Coordinates of C-alpha atoms in Angstrom, one line a residue:
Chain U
X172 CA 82.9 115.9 106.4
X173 CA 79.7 114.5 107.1
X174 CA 77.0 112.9 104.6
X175 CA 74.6 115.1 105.3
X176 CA 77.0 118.1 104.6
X177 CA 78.6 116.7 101.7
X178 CA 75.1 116.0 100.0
X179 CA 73.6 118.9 100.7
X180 CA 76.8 121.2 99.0
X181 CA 77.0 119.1 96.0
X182 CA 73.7 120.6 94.3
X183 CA 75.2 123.8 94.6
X184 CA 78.5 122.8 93.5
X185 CA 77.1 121.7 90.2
X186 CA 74.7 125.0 89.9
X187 CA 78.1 127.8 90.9
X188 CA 80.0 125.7 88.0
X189 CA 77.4 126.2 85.5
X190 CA 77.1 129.5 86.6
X191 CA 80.8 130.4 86.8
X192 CA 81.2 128.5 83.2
X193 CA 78.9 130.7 81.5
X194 CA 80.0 133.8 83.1
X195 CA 83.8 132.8 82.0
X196 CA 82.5 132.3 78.6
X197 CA 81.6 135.9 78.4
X198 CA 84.4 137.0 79.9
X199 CA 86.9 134.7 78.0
X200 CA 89.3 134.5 81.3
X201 CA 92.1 131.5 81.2
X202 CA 91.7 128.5 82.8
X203 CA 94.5 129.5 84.7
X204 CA 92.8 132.5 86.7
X205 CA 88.8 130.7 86.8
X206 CA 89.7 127.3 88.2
X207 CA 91.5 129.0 91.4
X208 CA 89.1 131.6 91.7
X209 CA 86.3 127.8 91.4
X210 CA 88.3 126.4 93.5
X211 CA 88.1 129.3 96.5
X212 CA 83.9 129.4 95.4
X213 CA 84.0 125.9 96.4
X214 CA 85.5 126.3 99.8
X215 CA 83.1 129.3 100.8
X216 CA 80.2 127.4 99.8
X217 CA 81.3 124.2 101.9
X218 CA 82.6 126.5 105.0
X219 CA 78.9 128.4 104.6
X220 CA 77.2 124.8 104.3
X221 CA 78.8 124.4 107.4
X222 CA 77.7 127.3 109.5
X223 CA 74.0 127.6 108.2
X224 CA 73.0 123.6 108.3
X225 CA 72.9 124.0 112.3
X226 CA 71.8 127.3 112.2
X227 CA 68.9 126.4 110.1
X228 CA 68.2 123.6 112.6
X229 CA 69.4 120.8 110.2
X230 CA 71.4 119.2 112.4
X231 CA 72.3 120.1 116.1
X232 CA 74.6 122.4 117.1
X233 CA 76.2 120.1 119.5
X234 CA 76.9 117.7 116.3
X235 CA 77.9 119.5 113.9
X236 CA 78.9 123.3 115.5
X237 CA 78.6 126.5 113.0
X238 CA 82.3 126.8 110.9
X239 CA 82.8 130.2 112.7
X240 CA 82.6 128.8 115.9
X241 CA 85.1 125.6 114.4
X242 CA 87.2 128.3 113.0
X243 CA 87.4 131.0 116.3
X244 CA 88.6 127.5 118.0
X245 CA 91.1 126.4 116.1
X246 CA 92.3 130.0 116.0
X247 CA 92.0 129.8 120.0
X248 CA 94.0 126.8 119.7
X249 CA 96.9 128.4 117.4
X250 CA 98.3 130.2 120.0
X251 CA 98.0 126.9 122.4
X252 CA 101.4 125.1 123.0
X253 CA 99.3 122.0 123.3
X254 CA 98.5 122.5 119.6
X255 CA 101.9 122.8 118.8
X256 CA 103.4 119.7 120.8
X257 CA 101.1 117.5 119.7
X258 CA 101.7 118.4 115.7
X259 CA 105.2 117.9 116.5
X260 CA 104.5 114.3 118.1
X261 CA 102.5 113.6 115.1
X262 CA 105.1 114.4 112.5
X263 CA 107.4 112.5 114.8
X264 CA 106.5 109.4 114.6
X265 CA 104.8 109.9 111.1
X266 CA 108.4 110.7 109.7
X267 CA 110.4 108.3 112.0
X268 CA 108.0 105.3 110.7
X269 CA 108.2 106.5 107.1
X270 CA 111.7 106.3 107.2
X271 CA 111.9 103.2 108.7
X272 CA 109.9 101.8 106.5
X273 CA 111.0 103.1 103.3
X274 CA 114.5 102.2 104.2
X275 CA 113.7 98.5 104.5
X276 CA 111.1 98.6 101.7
X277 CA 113.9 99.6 99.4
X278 CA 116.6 97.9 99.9
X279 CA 114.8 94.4 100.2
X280 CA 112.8 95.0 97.4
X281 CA 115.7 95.9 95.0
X282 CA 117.1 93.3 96.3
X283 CA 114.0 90.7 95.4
X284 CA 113.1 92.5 92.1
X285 CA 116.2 91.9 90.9
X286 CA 116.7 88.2 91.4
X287 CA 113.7 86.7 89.8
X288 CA 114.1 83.1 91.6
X289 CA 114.2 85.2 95.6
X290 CA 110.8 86.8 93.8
X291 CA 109.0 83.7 92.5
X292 CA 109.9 82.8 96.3
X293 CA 108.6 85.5 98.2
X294 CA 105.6 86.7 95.9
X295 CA 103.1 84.5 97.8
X296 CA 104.5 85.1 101.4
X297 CA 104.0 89.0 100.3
X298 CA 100.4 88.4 99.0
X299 CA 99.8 86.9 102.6
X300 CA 101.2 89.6 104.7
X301 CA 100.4 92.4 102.8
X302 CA 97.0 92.5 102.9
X303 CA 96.3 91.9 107.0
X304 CA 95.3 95.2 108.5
X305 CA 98.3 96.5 110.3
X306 CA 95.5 97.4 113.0
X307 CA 95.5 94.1 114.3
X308 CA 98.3 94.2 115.9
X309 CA 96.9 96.7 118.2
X310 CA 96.0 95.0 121.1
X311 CA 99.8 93.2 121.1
X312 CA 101.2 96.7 120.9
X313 CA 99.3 97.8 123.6
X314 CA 100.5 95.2 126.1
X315 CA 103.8 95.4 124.6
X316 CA 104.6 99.0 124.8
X317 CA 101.2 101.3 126.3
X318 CA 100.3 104.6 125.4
X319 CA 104.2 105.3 124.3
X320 CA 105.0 106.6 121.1
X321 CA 106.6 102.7 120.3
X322 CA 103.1 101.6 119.6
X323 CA 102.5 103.9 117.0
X324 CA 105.6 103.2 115.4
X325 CA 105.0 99.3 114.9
X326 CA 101.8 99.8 113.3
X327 CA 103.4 102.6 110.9
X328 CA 106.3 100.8 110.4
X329 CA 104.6 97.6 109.4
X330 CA 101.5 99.1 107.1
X331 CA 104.2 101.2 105.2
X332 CA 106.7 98.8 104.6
X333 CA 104.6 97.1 102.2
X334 CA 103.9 99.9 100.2
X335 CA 107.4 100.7 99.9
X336 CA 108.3 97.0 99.1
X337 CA 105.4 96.1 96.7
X338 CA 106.3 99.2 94.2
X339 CA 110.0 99.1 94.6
X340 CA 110.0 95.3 93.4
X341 CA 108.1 96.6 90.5
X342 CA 110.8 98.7 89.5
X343 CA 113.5 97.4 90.3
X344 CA 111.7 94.1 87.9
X345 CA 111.3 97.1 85.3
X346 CA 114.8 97.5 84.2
X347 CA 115.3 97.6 80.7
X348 CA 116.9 94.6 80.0
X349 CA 119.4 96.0 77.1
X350 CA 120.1 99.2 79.3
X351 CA 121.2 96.1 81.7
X352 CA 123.6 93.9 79.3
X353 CA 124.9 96.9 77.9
X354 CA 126.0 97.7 81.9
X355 CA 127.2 94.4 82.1
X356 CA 129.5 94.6 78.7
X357 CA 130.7 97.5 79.7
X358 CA 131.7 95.5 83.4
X359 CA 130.0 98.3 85.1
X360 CA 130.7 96.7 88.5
X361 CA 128.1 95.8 90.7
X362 CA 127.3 98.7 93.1
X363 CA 128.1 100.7 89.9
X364 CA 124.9 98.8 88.1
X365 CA 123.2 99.5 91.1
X366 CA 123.9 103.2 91.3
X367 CA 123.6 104.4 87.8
X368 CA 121.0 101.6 86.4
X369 CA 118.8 100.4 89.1
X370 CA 117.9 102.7 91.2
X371 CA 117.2 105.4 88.9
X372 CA 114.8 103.3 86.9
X373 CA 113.4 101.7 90.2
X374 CA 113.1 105.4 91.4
X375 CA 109.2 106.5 89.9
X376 CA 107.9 103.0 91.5
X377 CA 110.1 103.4 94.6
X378 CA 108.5 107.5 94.8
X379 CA 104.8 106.0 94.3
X380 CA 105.2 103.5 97.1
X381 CA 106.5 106.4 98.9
X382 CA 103.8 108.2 98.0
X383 CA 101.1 105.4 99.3
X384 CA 103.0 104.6 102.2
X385 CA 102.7 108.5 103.5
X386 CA 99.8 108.6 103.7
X387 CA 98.8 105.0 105.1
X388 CA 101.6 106.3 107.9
X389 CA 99.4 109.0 109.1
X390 CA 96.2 107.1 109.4
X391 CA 98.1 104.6 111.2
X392 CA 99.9 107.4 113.3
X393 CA 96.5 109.1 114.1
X394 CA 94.9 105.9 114.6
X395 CA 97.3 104.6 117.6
X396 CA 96.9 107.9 119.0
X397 CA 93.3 108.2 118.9
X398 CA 92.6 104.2 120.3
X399 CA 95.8 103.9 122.3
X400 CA 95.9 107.2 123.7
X401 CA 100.0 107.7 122.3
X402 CA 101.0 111.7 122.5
X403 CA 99.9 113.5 119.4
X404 CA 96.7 114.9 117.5
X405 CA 94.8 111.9 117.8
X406 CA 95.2 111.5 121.2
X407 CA 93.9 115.1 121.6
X408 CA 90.9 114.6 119.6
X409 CA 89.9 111.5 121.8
X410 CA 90.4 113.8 124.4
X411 CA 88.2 116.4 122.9
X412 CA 85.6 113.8 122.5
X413 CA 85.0 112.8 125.7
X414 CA 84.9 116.5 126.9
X415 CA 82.1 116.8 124.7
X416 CA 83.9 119.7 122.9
X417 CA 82.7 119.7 119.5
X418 CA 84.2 122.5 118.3
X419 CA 87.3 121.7 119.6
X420 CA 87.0 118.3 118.1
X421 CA 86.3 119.7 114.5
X422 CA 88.9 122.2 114.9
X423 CA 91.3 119.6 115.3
X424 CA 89.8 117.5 112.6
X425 CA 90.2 120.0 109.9
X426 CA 94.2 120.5 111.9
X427 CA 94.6 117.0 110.7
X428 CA 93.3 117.7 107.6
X429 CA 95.4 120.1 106.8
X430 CA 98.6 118.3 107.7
X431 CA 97.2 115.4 105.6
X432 CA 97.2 118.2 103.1
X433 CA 101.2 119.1 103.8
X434 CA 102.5 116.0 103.7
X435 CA 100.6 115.3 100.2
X436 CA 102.2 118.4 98.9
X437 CA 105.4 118.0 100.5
X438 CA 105.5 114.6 99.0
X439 CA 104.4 115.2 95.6
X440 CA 107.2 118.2 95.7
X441 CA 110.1 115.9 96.4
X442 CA 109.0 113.6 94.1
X443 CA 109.1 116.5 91.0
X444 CA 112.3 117.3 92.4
X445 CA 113.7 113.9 92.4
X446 CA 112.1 113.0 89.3
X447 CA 112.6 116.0 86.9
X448 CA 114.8 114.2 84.2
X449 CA 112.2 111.8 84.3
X450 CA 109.6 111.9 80.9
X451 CA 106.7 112.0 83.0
X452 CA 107.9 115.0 85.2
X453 CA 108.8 116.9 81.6
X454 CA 105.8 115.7 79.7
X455 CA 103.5 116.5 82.3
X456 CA 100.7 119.0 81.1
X457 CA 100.0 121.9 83.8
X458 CA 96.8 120.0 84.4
Chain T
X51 CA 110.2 78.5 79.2
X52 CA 107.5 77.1 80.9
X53 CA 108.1 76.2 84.3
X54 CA 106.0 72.9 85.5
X55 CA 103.1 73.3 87.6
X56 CA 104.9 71.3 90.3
X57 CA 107.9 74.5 90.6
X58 CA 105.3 77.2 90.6
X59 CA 103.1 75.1 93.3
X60 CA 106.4 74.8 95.4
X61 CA 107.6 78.6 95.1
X62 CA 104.1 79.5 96.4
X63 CA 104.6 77.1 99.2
X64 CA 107.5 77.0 100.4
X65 CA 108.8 80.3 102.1
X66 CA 105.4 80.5 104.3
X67 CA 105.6 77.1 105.5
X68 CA 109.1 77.0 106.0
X69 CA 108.4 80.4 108.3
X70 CA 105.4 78.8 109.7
X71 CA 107.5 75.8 111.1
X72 CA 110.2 78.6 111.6
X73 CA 107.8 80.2 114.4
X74 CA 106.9 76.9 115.5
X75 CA 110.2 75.4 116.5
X76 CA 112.1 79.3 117.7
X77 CA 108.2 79.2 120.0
X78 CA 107.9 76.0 121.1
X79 CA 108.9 76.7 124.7
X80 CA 108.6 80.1 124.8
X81 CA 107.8 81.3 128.5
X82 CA 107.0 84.9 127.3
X83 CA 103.2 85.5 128.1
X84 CA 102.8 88.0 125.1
X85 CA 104.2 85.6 123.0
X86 CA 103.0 82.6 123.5
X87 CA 103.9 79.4 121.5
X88 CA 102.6 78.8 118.2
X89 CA 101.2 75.4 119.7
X90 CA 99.3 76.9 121.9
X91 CA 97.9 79.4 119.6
X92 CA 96.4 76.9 117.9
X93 CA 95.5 74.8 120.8
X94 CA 92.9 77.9 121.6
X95 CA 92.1 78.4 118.2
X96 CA 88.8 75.8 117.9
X97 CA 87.2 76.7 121.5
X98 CA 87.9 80.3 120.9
X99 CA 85.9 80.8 117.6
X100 CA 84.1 77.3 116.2
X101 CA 82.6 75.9 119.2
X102 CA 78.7 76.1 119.4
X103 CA 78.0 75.6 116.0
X104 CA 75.8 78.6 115.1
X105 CA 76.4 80.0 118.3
X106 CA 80.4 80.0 117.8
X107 CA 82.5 83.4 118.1
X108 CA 83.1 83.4 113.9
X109 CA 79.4 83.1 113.1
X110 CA 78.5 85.7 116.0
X111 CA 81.1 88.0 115.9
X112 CA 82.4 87.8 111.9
X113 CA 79.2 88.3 110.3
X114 CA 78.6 91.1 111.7
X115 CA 81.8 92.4 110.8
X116 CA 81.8 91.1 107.4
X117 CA 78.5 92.7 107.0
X118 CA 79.3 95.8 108.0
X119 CA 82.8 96.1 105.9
X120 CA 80.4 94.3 102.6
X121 CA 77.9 97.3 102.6
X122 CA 79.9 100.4 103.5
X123 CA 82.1 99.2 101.0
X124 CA 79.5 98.7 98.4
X125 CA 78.0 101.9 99.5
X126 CA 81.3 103.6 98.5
X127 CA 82.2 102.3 95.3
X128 CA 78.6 103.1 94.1
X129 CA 78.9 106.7 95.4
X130 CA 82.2 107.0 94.1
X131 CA 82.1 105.9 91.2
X132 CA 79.2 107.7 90.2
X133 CA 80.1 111.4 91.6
X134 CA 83.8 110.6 90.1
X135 CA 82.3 110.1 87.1
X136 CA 79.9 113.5 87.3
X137 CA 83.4 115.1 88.1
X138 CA 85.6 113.8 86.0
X139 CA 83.2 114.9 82.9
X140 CA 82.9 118.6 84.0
X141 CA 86.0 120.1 84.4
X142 CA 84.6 123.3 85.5
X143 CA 82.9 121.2 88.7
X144 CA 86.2 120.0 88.8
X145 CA 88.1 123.6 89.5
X146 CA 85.2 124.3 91.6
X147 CA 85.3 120.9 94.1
X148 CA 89.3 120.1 93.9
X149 CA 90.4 122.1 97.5
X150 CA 87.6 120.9 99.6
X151 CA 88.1 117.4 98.0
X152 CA 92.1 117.6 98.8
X153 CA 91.2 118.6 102.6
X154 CA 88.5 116.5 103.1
X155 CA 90.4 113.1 101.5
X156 CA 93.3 114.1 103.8
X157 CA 91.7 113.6 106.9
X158 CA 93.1 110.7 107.9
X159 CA 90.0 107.9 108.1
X160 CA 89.7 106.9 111.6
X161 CA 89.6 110.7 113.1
X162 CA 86.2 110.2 111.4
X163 CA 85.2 107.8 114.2
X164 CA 84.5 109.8 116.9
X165 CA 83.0 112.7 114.2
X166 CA 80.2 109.9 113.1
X167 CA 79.3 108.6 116.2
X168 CA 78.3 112.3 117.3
X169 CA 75.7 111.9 114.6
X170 CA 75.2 107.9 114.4
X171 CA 75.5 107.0 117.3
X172 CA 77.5 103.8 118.4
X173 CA 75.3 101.5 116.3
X174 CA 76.2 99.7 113.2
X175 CA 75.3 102.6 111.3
X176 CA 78.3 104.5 112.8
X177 CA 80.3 101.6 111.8
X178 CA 78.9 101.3 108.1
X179 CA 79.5 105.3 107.6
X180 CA 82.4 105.4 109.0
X181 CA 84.0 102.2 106.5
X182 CA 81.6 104.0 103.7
X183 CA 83.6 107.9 104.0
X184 CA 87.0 106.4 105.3
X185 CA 86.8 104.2 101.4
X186 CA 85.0 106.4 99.6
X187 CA 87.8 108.5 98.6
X188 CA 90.4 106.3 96.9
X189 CA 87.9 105.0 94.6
X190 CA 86.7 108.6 94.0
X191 CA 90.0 110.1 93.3
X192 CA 90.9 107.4 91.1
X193 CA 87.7 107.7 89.3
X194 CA 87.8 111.4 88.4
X195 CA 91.7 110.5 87.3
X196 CA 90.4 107.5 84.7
X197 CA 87.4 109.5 83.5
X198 CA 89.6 112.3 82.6
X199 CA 92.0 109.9 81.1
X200 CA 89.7 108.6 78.7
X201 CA 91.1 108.5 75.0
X202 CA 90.0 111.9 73.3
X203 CA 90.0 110.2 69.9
X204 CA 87.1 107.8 71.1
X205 CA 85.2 110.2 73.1
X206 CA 84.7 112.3 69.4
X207 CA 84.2 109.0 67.5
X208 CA 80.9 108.1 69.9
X209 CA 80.1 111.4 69.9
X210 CA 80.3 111.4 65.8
X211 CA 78.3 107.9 65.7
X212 CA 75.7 110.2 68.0
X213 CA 75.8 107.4 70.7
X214 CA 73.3 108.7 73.9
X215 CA 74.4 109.8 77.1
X216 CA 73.7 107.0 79.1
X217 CA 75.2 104.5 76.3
X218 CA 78.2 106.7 76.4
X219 CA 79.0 106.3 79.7
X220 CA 77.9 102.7 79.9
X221 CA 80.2 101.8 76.6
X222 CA 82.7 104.2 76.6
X223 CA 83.6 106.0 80.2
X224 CA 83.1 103.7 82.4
X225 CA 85.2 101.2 81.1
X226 CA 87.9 103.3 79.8
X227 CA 88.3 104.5 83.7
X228 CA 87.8 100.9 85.2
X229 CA 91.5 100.1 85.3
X230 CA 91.9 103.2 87.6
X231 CA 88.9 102.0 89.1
X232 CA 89.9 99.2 90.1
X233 CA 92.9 100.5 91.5
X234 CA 91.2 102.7 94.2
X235 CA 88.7 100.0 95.1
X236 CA 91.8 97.8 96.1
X237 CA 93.2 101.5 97.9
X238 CA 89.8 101.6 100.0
X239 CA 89.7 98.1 100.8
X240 CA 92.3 98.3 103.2
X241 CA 90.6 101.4 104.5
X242 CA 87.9 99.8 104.9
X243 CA 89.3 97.0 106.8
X244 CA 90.7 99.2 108.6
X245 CA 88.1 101.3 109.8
X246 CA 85.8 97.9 110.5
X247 CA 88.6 96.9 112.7
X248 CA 89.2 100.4 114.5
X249 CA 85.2 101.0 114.8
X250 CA 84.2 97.9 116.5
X251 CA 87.7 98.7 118.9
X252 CA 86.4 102.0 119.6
X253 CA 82.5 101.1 120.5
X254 CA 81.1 97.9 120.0
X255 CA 78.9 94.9 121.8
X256 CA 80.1 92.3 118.6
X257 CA 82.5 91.9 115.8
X258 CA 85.9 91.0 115.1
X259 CA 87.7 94.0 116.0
X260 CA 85.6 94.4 119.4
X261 CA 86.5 90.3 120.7
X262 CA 90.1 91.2 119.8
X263 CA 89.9 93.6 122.4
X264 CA 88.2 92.0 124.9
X265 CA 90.9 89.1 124.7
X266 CA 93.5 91.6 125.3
X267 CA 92.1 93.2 128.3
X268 CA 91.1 90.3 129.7
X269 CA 94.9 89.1 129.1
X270 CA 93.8 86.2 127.0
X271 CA 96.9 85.8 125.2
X272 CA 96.6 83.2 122.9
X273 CA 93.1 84.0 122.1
X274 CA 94.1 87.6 121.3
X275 CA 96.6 86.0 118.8
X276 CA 94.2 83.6 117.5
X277 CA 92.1 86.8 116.9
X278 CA 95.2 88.4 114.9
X279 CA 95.4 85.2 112.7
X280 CA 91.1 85.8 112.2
X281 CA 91.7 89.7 111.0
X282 CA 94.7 88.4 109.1
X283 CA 92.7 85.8 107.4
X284 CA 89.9 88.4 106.5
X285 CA 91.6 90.7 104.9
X286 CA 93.8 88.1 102.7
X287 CA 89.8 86.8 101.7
X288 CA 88.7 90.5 101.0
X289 CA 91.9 91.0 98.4
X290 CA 91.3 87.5 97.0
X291 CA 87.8 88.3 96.4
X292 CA 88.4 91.6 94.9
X293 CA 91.1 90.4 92.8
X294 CA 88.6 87.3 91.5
X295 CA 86.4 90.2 90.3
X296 CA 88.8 92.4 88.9
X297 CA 90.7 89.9 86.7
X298 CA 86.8 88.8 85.7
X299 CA 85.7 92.2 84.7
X300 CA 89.2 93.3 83.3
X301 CA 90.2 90.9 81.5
X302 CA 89.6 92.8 78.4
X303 CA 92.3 95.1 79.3
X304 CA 95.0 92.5 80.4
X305 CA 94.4 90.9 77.4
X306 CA 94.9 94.3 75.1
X307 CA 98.0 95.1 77.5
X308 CA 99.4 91.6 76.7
X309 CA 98.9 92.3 73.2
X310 CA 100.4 95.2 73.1
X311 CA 103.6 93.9 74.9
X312 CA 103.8 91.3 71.9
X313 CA 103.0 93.7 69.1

């Protein structure tokens, strides 16, 4: 999580794969059983990078505490209802904005990608807006709203939208144009070409911006808590901060960590789900 | 069906400035403090960030800023780029790095904040480490992904045609992934702006993101908003910029994509 840690565990990461790749050659095991079994080396080696760099006086204790003492706090914390509430504050807002988002990302950007004049029309106001950080709007929501959980939701709602938008105009420009006279000929009506034609070819863009917009939610989520003190894990870690409790603080970094984790996987799940006739869902190698 | 330059000029046009006047007129006597009129917005604009020549806010307060966002985003697409491609090539370092690298590139950036300044400080250096890890991981990510994606048939051909390591990666690899590259250097941008804007909020005696502030708490309305327009502004320059170099160094592969559209 640091530069310092991250430099120091590469060497080994490169010496443990040559040493795991020879012994595997030996062996003959399937990729299947060495790259988990890698993948747990690489963990212990960055969790013991952790705890020896301040014991061996690399860096200070109070910067960067040993990983036991991380991990005794975040198991102190477990059984915290603190812990607890603010995870659920997070997800809160994270899902609340996502959905927001998403549901006006979609249905104005089929609506755009579909009617090439509206997009010649909008595709320089989108270039504008798109690209300013939604974190300048922080000091208006602070005034606006305070530490409540509103503030948070503007900034999600506006840095996801985008996301959403952006990659459902794609798709929904995508549509096979003979899939969409043959709809027509057949006098497929219109929510009926929307239904059956549209949205399922829009539907791998729309899942990507999804996908993007996820994750810029929880940054933005953490971020309002963090700077604007709104309820959640962010707010917690400030909190942590300014107690000077390190351990707590890393605890709770690797908490959001992990969530980040979640929602990554909880994503990509639905999106297999949702996608399984789809040629790259059935063609995909186990990779 | 080529449309004249004079339609395509006019679609850019038209829809911002017809929202610009929009916000204008539905402004013009607004008697909201937090929103003040677009007028007056602009009134403030000049005193709040040119006066003073080289003394004025956007000299003082944006180079800094730009500065800081310019290096730690250098710093990131160099170290990115170059440990994607050491993973991306080793599939074994792959297995063996993939769960830290999933945990660590889920932290969401600015909880990294208050982590560097333990070590950094509240310096620029904090900043430029903070923009540096918060960005390095899209570009890393989508490096390892093009790497691995390079076509298996040329790999064995420069391999057959005994071409050296280095020229390998220089002719073959690095190209091949720069596509995806390119991709997650747009991705870290915005985190990058991002964490510029949230590090100078959190600590700061300069930059853009710290004057924002300042205007806020001191209830400086219209220069807080003239402040918005500034970040606004920045990051629309930073994608410009980025997408002037990517069309320059890819135009290769627009051109092959074009071609293959034809064909």
């Amino acid at each position: 999580m640091t530069a310092e840690l991250r430099s120091a565990a590469a060497p080994h990461a490169e010496r443990e794969a040559v040493q795991a790749s020879r012994s595997t050659r030996r062996r003959v095991l399937p990729p299947r059983l060495v790259n988990p079994l890698l993948g747990a080396a690489g963990l212990l080696v960055f969790g013991l990078a952790g705890e020896l760099l301040p014991a061996l006086g690399v860096v200070r204790p109070q910067d960067l505490p040993p990983t036991s003492a991380v991990l005794s706090a975040l198991v102190g914390m477990l059984g915290d209802a603190t812990l607890w509430q603010a995870i659920y504050d997070t997800l809160y807002v994270w899902a609340l904005g996502l959905t927001l988002s998403s549901a006006a990302g979609i249905a104005l950007g089929l609506v755009i990608g579909q009617l090439p004049p509206v997009r010649r029309a909008t595709a320089s106001l989108i270039e504008i807006l798109r690209p300013i950080p939604s974190v300048a709007l922080i000091p208006l929501v602070v005034l606006l709203f305070g530490p409540r959980y509103e503030s948070a939701l503007v900034l999600v709602v506006y840095a996801a939208f985008w996301q959403v938008l952006v990659q459902t105009i794609y798709g929904a420009a995508d549509v096979d144009p003979v899939v969409m006279a043959t709809a027509r000929s057949y006098r497929l009506s219109l929510w009926r070409r929307v239904t059956t034609v549209i949205w399922p070819s829009a539907l791998p863009f729309v899942m990507t911006g999804i996908r993007l917009a996820a994750t810029v939610a929880l940054v933005l989520t953490v971020t309002a808590q963090l700077l604007i003190g709104t309820p959640g894990i962010g707010k917690a870690i400030a909190l942590a901060e300014s107690a000077g409790a390190t351990d707590r603080l890393y605890a709770l970094v690797i908490v959001t960590g992990l969530l980040g984790v979640a929602v990554n996987t909880g994503i990509r799940i639905a999106e297999r789900h949702l996608l399984r006739w789809h040629n790259s869902t059935r063609t995909e190698r186990g990779a | 069906m080529r449309r004249s330059r004079l339609t395509v000029v006019g679609n850019a046009v038209a829809l911002p400035l017809l929202l610009a006047v929009l916000w204008w007129v539905a402004s013009a006597d607004s008697e909201s403090i937090y929103f003040p009129s677009l007028q007056k917005i602009l009134g403030a604009f000049p005193e709040t960030w040119l006066d003073d020549g080289w003394g004025s806010s956007i000299i003082v307060d944006g180079v800094p800023s730009v500065a800081r966002l310019a290096i730690g985003f250098a710093s990131a697409a160099l170290i990115a780029v170059a440990l994607g491609t050491a993973i991306g090539l080793h599939p074994r370092l792959r297995a063996f790095v993939e769960p830290v690298l999933e945990l660590v590139r889920a932290i969401p950036g600015p909880v990294l904040v208050p982590v560097v300044s333990l070590f950094a400080g509240i310096g620029d250096g904090m900043k430029v480490a903070v923009i540096t890890l918060g960005a390095l991981w899209p570009i890393l990510l989508n490096t390892i992904d093009g790497v691995r994606g390079v076509d298996p048939v040329m790999t064995e051909t420069a391999r057959s045609y005994h071409l050296s390591r280095p020229r390998r990666l220089i002719a073959l690899v690095l190209p091949a992934a720069s596509p995806q590259i390119f991709a997650g250097m747009r991705q870290g941008l915005s985190v990058g702006i991002i964490l510029m804007v949230i590090s100078e909020m959190f600590a700061a005696t300069n930059g853009l993101g710290f004057s924002v502030v300042q205007f806020q708490r001191n209830f400086a309305l219209p220069e807080m908003w003239t402040g918005i327009i500034v970040l606004g502004t920045l990051g629309l320059l930073a994608s410009l910029v980025l997408q002037f170099a990517e069309t320059r160094v890819l135009r290769w592969y627009t051109g092959l994509r074009a071609a293959d559209h034809e064909s």
